[in-house]
Coordinates of C-alpha atoms and ligand atoms in Angstrom, one line a residue:
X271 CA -39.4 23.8 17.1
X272 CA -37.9 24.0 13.9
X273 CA -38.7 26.7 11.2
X274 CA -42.0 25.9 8.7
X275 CA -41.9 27.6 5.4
X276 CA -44.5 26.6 2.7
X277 CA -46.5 24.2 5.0
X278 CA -42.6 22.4 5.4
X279 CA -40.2 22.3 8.2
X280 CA -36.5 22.7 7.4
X281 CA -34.2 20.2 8.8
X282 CA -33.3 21.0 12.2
X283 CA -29.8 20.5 14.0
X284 CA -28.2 21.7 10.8
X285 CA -29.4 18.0 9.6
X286 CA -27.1 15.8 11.6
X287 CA -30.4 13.9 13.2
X288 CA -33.1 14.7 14.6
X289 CA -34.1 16.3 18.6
X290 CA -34.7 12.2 20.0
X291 CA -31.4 11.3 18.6
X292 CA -29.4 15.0 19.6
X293 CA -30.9 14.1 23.7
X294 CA -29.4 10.7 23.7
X295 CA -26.5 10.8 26.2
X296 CA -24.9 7.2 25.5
X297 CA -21.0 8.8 26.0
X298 CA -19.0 10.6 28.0
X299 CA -15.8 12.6 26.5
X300 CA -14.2 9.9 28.9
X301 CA -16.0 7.0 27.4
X302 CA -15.5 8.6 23.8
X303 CA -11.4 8.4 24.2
X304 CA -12.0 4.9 25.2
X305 CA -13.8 3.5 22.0
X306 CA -11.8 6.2 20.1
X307 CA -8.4 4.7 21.0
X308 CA -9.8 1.1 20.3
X309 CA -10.4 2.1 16.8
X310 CA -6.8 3.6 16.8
X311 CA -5.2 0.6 17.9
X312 CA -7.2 -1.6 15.1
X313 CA -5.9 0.6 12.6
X314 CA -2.7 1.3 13.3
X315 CA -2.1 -2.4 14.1
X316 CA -4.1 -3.5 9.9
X317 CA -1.4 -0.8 8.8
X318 CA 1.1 -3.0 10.2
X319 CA 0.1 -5.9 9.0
X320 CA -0.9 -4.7 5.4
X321 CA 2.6 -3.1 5.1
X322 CA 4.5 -6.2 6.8
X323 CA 3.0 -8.2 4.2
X324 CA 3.1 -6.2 0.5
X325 CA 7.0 -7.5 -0.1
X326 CA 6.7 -11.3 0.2
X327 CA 3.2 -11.6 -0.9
X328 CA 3.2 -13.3 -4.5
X329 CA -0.6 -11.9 -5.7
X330 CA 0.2 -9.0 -7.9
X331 CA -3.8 -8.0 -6.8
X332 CA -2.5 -8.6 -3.2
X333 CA 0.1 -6.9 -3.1
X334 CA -1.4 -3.8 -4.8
X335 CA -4.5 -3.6 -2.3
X336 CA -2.6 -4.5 0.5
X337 CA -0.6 -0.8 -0.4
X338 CA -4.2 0.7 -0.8
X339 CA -5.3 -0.8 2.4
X340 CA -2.6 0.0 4.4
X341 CA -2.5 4.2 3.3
X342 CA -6.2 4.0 4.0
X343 CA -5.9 2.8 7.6
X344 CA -3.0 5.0 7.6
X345 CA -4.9 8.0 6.7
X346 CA -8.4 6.9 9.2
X347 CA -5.7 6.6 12.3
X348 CA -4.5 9.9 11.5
X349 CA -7.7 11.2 12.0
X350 CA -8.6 9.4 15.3
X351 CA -4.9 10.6 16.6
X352 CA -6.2 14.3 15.9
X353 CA -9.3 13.8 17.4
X354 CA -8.2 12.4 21.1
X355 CA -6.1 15.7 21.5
X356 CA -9.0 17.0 21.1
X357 CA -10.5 15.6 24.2
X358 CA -8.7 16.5 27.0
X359 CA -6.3 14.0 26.5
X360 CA -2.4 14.9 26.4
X361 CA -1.1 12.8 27.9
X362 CA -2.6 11.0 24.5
X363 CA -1.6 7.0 25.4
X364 CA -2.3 6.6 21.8
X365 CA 0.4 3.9 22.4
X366 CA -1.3 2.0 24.6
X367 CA -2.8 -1.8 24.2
X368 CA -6.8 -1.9 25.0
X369 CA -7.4 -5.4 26.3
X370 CA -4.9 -8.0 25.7
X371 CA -7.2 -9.9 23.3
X372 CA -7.0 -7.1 20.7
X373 CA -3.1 -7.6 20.9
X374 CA -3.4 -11.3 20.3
X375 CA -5.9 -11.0 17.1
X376 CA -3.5 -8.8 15.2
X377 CA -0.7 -10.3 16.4
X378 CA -2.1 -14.1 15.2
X379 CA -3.3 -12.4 11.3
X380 CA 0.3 -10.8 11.5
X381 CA 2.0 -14.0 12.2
X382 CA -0.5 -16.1 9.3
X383 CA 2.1 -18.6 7.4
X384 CA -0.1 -17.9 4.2
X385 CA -2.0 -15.7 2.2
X386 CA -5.0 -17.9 2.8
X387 CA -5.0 -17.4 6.7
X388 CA -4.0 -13.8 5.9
X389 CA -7.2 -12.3 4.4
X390 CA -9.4 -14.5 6.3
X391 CA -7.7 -13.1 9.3
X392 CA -7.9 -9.8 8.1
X393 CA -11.0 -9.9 6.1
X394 CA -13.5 -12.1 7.8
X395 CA -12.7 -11.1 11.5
X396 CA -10.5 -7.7 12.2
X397 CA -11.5 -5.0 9.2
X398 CA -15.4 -6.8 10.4
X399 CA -14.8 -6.4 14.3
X400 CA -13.9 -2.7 13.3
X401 CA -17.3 -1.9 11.0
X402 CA -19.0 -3.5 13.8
X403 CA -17.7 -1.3 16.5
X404 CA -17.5 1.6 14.8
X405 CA -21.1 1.2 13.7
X406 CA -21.7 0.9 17.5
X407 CA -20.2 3.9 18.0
X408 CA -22.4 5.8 16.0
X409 CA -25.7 4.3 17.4
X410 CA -24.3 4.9 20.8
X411 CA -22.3 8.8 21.0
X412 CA -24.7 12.3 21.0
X413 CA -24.3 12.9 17.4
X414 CA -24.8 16.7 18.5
X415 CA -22.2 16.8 21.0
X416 CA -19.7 14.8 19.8
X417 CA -20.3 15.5 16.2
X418 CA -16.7 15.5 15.5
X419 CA -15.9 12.2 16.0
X420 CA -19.3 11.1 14.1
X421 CA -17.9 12.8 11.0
X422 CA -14.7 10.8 11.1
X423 CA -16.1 8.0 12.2
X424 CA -18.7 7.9 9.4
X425 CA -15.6 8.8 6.9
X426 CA -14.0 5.6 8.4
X427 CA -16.5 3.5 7.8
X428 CA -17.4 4.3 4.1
X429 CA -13.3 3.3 3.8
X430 CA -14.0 0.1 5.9
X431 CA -16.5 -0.9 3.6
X432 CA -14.4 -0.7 0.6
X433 CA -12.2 -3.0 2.3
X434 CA -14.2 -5.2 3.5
X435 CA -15.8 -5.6 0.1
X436 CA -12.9 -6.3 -1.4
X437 CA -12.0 -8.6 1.4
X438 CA -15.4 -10.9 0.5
X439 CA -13.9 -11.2 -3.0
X440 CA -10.8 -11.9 -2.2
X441 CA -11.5 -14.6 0.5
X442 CA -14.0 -16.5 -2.1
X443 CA -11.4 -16.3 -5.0
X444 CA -8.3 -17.3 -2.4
X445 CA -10.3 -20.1 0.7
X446 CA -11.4 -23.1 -0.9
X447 CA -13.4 -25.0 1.3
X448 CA -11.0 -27.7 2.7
X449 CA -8.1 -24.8 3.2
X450 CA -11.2 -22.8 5.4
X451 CA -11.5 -26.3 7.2
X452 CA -8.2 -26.9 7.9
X453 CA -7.9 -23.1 9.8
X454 CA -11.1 -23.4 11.6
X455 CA -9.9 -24.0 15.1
X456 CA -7.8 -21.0 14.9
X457 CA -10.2 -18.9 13.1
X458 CA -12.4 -19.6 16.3
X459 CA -9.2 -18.4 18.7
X460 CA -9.5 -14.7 16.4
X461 CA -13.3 -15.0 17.0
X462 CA -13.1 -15.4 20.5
X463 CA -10.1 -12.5 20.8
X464 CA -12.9 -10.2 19.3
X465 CA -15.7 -11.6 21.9
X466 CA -13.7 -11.7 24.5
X467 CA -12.0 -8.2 23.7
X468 CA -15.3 -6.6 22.9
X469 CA -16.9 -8.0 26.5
X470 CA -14.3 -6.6 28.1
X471 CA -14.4 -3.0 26.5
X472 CA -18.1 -3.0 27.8
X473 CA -18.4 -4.3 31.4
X474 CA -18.9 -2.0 33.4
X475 CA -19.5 0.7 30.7
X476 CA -22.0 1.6 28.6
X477 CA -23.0 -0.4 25.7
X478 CA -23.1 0.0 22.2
X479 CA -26.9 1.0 21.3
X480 CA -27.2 -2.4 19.6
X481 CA -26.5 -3.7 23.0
X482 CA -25.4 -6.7 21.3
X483 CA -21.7 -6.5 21.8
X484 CA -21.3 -10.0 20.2
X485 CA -23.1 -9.1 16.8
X486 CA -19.2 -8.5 15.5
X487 CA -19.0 -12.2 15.9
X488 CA -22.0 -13.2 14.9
X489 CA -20.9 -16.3 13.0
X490 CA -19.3 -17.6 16.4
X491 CA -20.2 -20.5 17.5
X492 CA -20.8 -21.3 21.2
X493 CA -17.4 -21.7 22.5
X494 CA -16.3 -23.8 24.7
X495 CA -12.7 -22.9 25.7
X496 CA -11.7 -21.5 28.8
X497 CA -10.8 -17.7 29.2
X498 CA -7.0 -18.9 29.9
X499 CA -7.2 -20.8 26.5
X500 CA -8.5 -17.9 24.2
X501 CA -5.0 -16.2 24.8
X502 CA -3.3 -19.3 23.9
X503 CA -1.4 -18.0 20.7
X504 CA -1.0 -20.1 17.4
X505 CA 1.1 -18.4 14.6
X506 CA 2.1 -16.1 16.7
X507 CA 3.9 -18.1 19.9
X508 CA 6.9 -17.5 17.3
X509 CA 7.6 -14.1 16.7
X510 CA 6.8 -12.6 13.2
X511 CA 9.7 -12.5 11.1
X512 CA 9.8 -10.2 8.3
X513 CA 10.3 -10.8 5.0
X514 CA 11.9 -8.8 2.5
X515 CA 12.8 -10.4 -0.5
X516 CA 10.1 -9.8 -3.0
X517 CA 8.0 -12.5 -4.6
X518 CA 5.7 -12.4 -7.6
X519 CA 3.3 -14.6 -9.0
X520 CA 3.1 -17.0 -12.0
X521 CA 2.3 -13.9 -14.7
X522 CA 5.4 -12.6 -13.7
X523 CA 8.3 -14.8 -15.3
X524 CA 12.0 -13.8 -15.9
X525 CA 12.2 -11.5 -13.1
X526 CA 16.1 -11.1 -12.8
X527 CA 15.9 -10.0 -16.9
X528 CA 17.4 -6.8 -17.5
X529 CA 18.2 -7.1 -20.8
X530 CA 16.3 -3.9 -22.3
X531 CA 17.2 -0.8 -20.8
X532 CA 13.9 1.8 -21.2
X533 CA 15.3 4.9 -19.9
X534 CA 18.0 4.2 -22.7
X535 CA 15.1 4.2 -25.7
X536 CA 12.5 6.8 -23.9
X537 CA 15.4 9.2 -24.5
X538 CA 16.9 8.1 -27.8
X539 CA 15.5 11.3 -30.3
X540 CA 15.4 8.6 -33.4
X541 CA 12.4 7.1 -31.8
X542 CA 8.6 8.5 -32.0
X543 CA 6.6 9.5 -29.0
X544 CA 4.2 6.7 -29.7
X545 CA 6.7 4.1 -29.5
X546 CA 7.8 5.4 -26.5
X547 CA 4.4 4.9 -24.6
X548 CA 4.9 1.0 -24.6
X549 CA 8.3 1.9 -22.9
X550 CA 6.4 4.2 -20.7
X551 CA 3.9 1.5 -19.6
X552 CA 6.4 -0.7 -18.8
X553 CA 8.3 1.6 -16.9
X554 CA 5.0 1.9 -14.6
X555 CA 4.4 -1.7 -14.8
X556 CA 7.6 -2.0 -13.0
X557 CA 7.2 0.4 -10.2
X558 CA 5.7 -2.3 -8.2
X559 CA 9.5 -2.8 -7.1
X560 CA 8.8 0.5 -5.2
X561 CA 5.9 -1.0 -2.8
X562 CA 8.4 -3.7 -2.4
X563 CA 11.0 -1.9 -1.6
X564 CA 9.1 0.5 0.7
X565 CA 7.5 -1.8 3.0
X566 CA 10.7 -2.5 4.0
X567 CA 11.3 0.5 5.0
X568 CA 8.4 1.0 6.9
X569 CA 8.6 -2.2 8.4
X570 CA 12.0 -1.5 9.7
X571 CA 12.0 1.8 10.9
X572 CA 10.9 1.8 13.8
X573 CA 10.1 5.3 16.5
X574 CA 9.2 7.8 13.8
X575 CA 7.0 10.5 14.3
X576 CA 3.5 9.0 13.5
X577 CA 3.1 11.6 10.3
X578 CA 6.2 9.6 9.2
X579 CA 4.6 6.5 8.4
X580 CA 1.4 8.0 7.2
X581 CA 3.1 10.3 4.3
X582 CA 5.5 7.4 3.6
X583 CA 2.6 5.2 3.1
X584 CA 0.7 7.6 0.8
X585 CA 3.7 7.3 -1.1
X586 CA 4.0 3.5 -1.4
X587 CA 0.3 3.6 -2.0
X588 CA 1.1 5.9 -4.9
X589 CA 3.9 3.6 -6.4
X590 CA 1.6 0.5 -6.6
X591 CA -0.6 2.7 -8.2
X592 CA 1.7 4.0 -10.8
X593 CA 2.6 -0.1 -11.5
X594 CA -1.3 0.1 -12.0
X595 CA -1.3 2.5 -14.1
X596 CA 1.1 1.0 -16.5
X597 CA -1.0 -2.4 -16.3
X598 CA -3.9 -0.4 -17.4
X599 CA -1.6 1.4 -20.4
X600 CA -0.7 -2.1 -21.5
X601 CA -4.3 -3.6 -21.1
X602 CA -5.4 -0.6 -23.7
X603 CA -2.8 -1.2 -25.9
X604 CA -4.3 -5.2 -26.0
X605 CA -0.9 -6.3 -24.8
X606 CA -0.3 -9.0 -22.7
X607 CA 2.1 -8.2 -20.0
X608 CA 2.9 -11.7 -18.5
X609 CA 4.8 -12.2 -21.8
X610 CA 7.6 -9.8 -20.9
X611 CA 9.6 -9.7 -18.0
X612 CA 9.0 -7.3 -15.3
X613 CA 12.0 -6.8 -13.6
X614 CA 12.7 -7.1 -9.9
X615 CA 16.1 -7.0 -8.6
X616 CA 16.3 -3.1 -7.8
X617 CA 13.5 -4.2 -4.9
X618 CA 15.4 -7.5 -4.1
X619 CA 19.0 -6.0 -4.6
X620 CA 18.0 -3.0 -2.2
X621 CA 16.5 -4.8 0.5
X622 CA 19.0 -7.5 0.6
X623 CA 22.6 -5.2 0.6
X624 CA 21.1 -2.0 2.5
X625 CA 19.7 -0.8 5.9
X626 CA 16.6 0.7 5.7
X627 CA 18.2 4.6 5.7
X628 CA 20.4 3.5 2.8
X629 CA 17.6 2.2 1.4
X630 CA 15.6 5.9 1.8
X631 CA 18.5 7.4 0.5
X632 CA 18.6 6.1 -3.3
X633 CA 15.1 6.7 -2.9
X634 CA 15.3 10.0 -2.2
X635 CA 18.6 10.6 -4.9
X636 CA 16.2 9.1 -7.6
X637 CA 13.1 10.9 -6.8
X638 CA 14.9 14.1 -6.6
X639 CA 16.4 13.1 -9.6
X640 CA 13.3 13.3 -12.2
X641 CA 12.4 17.1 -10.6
X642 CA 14.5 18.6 -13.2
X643 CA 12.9 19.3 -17.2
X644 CA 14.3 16.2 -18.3
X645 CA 12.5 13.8 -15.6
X646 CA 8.8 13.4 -15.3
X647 CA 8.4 16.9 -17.0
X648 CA 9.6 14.9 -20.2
X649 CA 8.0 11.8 -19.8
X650 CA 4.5 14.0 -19.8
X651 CA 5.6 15.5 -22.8
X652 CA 6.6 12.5 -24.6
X653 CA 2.9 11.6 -23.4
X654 CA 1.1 14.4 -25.0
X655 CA 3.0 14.3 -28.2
X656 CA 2.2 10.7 -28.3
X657 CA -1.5 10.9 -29.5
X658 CA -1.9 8.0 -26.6
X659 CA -4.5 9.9 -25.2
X660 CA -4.1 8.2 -21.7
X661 CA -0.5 8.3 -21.7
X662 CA -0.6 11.7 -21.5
X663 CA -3.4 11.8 -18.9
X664 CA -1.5 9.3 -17.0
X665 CA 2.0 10.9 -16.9
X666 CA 0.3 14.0 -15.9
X667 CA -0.9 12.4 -12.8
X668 CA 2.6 10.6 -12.5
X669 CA 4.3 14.0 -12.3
X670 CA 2.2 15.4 -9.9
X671 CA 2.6 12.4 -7.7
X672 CA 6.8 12.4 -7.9
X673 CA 6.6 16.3 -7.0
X674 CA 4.8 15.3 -3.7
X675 CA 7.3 12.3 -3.4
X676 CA 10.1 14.9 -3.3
X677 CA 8.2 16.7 -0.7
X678 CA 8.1 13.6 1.3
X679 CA 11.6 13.3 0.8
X680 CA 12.7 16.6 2.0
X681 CA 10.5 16.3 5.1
X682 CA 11.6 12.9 6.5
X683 CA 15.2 12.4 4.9
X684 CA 16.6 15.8 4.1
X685 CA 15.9 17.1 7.3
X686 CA 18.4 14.6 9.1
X687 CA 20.9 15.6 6.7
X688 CA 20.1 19.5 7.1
X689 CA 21.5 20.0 3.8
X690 CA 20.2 19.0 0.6
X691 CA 23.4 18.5 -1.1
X692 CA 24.8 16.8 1.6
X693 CA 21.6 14.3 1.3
X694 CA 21.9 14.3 -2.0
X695 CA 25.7 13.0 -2.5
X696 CA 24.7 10.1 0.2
X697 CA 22.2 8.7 -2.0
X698 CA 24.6 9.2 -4.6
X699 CA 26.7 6.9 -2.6
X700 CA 24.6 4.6 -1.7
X701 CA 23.1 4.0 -5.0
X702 CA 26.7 3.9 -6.7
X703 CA 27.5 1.0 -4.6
X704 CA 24.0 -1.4 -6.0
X705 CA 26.5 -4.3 -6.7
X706 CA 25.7 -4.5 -10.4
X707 CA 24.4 -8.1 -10.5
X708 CA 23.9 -8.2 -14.5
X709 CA 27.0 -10.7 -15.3
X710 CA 26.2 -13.0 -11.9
X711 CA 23.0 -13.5 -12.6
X712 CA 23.1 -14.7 -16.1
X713 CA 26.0 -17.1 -14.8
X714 CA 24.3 -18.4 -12.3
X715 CA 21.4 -19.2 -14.8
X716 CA 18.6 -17.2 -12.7
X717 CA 18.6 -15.2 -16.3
X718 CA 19.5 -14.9 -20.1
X719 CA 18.3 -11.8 -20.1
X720 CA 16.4 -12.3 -23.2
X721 CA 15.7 -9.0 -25.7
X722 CA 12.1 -8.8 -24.6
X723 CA 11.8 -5.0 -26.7
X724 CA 10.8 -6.3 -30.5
X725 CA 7.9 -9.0 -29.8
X726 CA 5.7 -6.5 -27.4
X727 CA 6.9 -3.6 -30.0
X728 CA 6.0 -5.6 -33.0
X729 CA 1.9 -6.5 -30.7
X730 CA 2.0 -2.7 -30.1
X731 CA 2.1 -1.7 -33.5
X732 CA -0.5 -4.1 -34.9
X733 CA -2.7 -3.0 -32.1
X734 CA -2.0 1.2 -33.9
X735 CA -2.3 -1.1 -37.6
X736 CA 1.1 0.5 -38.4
X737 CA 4.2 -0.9 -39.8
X738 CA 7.5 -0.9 -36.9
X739 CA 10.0 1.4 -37.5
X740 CA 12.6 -0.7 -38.4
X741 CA 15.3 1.1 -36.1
X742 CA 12.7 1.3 -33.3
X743 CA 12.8 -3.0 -33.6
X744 CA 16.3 -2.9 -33.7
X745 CA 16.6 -1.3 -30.7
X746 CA 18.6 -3.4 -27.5
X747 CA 20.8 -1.4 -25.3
X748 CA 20.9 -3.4 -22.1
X749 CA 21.5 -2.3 -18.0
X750 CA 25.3 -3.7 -18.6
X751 CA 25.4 -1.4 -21.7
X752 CA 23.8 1.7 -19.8
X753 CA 24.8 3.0 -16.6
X754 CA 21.5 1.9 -14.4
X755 CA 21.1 4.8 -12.4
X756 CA 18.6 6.4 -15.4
X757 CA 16.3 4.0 -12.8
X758 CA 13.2 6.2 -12.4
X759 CA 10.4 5.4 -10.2
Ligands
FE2_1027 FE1 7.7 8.3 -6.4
FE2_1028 FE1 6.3 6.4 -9.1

């Protein structure tokens, strides 16, 4: 009975439900690992496939979710990790497959030649399958008893959602009709994984409260393949290969130009702080080399620690969102960024000439880099004095951000090293030797590396109404000109 006051009761069970639901007893602690590790396996596997796919994915709007995405399933498997040693469970065979079926479905949206079998892979079947049985979950587990994994589960959700939302959107602007067509058969074998999987999970066993294990597939049709056949793979009967040279889409043209060197005029005293925010944007706008370059990493390191690849996704999360936040910076400045190049061959040169520890390396040289008063400490300042209001705001965040990055740093490649200036004079190293490709490729016609600086300097200043500073539009000091290891990310 819970207490009245004022004719009212107060919610009882500290408000998680109410007495019917708290004397349901749907799962055991046993049953709860089961489902739990399910949802594990689904996550861990769409952080896989998010991150395998950010480098080579040409959709700037792809590419920048798919970082998102993958830090958010990153983060929601961290949880469910915690949670099963929570249960009785070390051993934890957090490692293990579920069912078979699972395996195939991620490994098939993995494996998808194309962006357009991508998201409806990932959108339309697994990130639903997952809502679905998480939602299950709930309906099913004492919310009293097992409370703990209601909370995360709940937290998941609300994540999933946001996905999944995005997901719609991106599926109606990507799948025309005829392209959906052309897919169906196999979009039926990932349907059928998810029946056949989610069947499987539940003979024997309780159900989900729906009881309606197939409501995940609702749009299924009545299939008529044998059980044999639904583990007949498609994409994936040839092994994914990874792909790490970095594509972009149409907006981005000239990507080999490095013919204006920013580091070069954000530190050149002549110039005002307000010029310098176009610089500044761009320099953001170009951190979407990072992601690029970081997948790789992830991609190809494999036996880590699983804390490994969750703070080394935050981290790539955090780079594409920098690249956003330059996008944005240009956007209120009413310039158009397609019209100037955004360069990629640091994420290109990196990928292609270095193993993925030489790779962490000049990471870790350049990040440690800016920690001093002239790195992001400066670029803040140059931000306040600017009177670009969200300049400021946004190399405050930036800062913040590339503190945490050195954390990162210290934690998963110092440590090998034992000895920070050991670690340091690697990355040194390994950034020295970059094979400088400024002189190739202009020979070999990829570039001209055009003077990009006065046309978006010249828009800038009619967006303030101000007359350029004629040495400001005179500026051109180039990557051959400058040493390039001013690089800052
Ligand atoms: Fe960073
Ligand atoms: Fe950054």
């Amino acid at each position: 009975m819970a207490a009245e006051t004022r004719g009212k009761s107060l919610p009882p069970l500290a408000g998680l439900c109410s007495f019917a639901e708290a004397q349901r007893t749907g799962l055991s602690v046993a049953d709860c690992v089961a489902w739990i590790k399910r949802h594990h396996y689904l996550l861990v596997r769409l952080h896989e496939i998010f991150t395998a796919r950010i480098t080579a994915e040409p959709v700037y709007e792809l590419k920048t979710a798919f970082s998102l995405h993958a830090y958010l399933c990153a983060e929601q498997a961290t949880q469910f990790r915690q949670r099963v040693s929570e249960l009785r469970e070390p051993p934890l065979g957090l490692e293990a497959v579920p069912h078979p079926a699972w395996k195939l479905l991620c490994d098939e949206v993995l494996a998808a030649p194309t962006h357009v079998e991508l998201t409806l892979g990932l959108y339309e079947v697994i990130v639903p399958a997952l809502i679905e049985s998480l939602q299950a979950y709930l309906a099913t587990t004492n919310p009293l008893a097992d409370a703990p994994t209601v909370r995360i589960t709940r937290c998941c959700l609300f994540e999933l959602n946001d996905l999944a939302n995005f997901g719609r959107q991106a599926v109606e602007c990507l799948v025309d009709p005829p392209a959906r067509e052309r897919r169906i058969l196999w979009l039926q074998l990932l349907k059928n994984c998810v029946l056949q999987a989610f069947t499987a999970s539940f003979a024997g066993g309780p159900l989900p409260a729906s009881s309606n294990p197939e409501a995940a597939v609702a749009t299924v049709t009545e299939s008529t393949v044998t059980e044999s056949e639904l583990l007949q793979p498609q994409f994936s009967a040839t092994p994914f290969q990874y792909d790490p040279v970095p594509q972009r889409d149409s907006r981005f043209q000239d990507s080999f130009n490095a013919g204006v060197n920013p580091e070069a005029f954000l530190y050149d005293k002549r110039f005002s702080a307000r010029d310098k925010t176009v610089m500044l944007f761009y320099k953001r706008l170009r951190e979407i080399d990072v992601p690029e370059m970081m997948a790789s990493i992830l991609h190809q390191t494999r036996g880590k620690p699983w804390k490994y690849y969750r703070d080394m996704s935050r981290q790539l999360w955090d780079e594409a969102r920098h690249a956003m936040l330059g996008e944005v910076g240009f956007i209120s400045l009413g310039l158009d960024w397609s019209k100037i190049p955004i360069n990629f061959t640091w994420s290109r040169n990196l990928n292609a000439q270095f193993e993925p520890w030489e790779r962490h390396a000049v990471l870790f040289f350049i990040e440690q880099g800016l920690m001093p008063r002239t790195g992001k400490r400066y670029e803040w300042e140059v931000g306040l004095d600017s009177g670009v209001t969200l300049a400021g705001l946004f190399q405050d965040f930036d800062w913040a951000d590339e503190v945490l990055h050195a954390q990162i740093g210290r934690e998963w490649y110092v440590k090998e090293f034992g000895d920070l200036n050991a670690a340091m004079a690697y990355g040194d190293r390994c950034w020295s030797q970059v094979l400088s490709r400024w002189r190739t490729d202009r020979d070999e016609g990829l570039t001209e590396h055009r003077n990009w600086w006065p046309e978006i300097y010249r828009a800038a200043c009619e967006h303030w109404g101000v007359s350029p500073d004629p040495q400001a539009l005179a500026f051109h000091t180039t990557y051959e000109a400058v040493r390039a290891d001013l690089k800052e990310i």
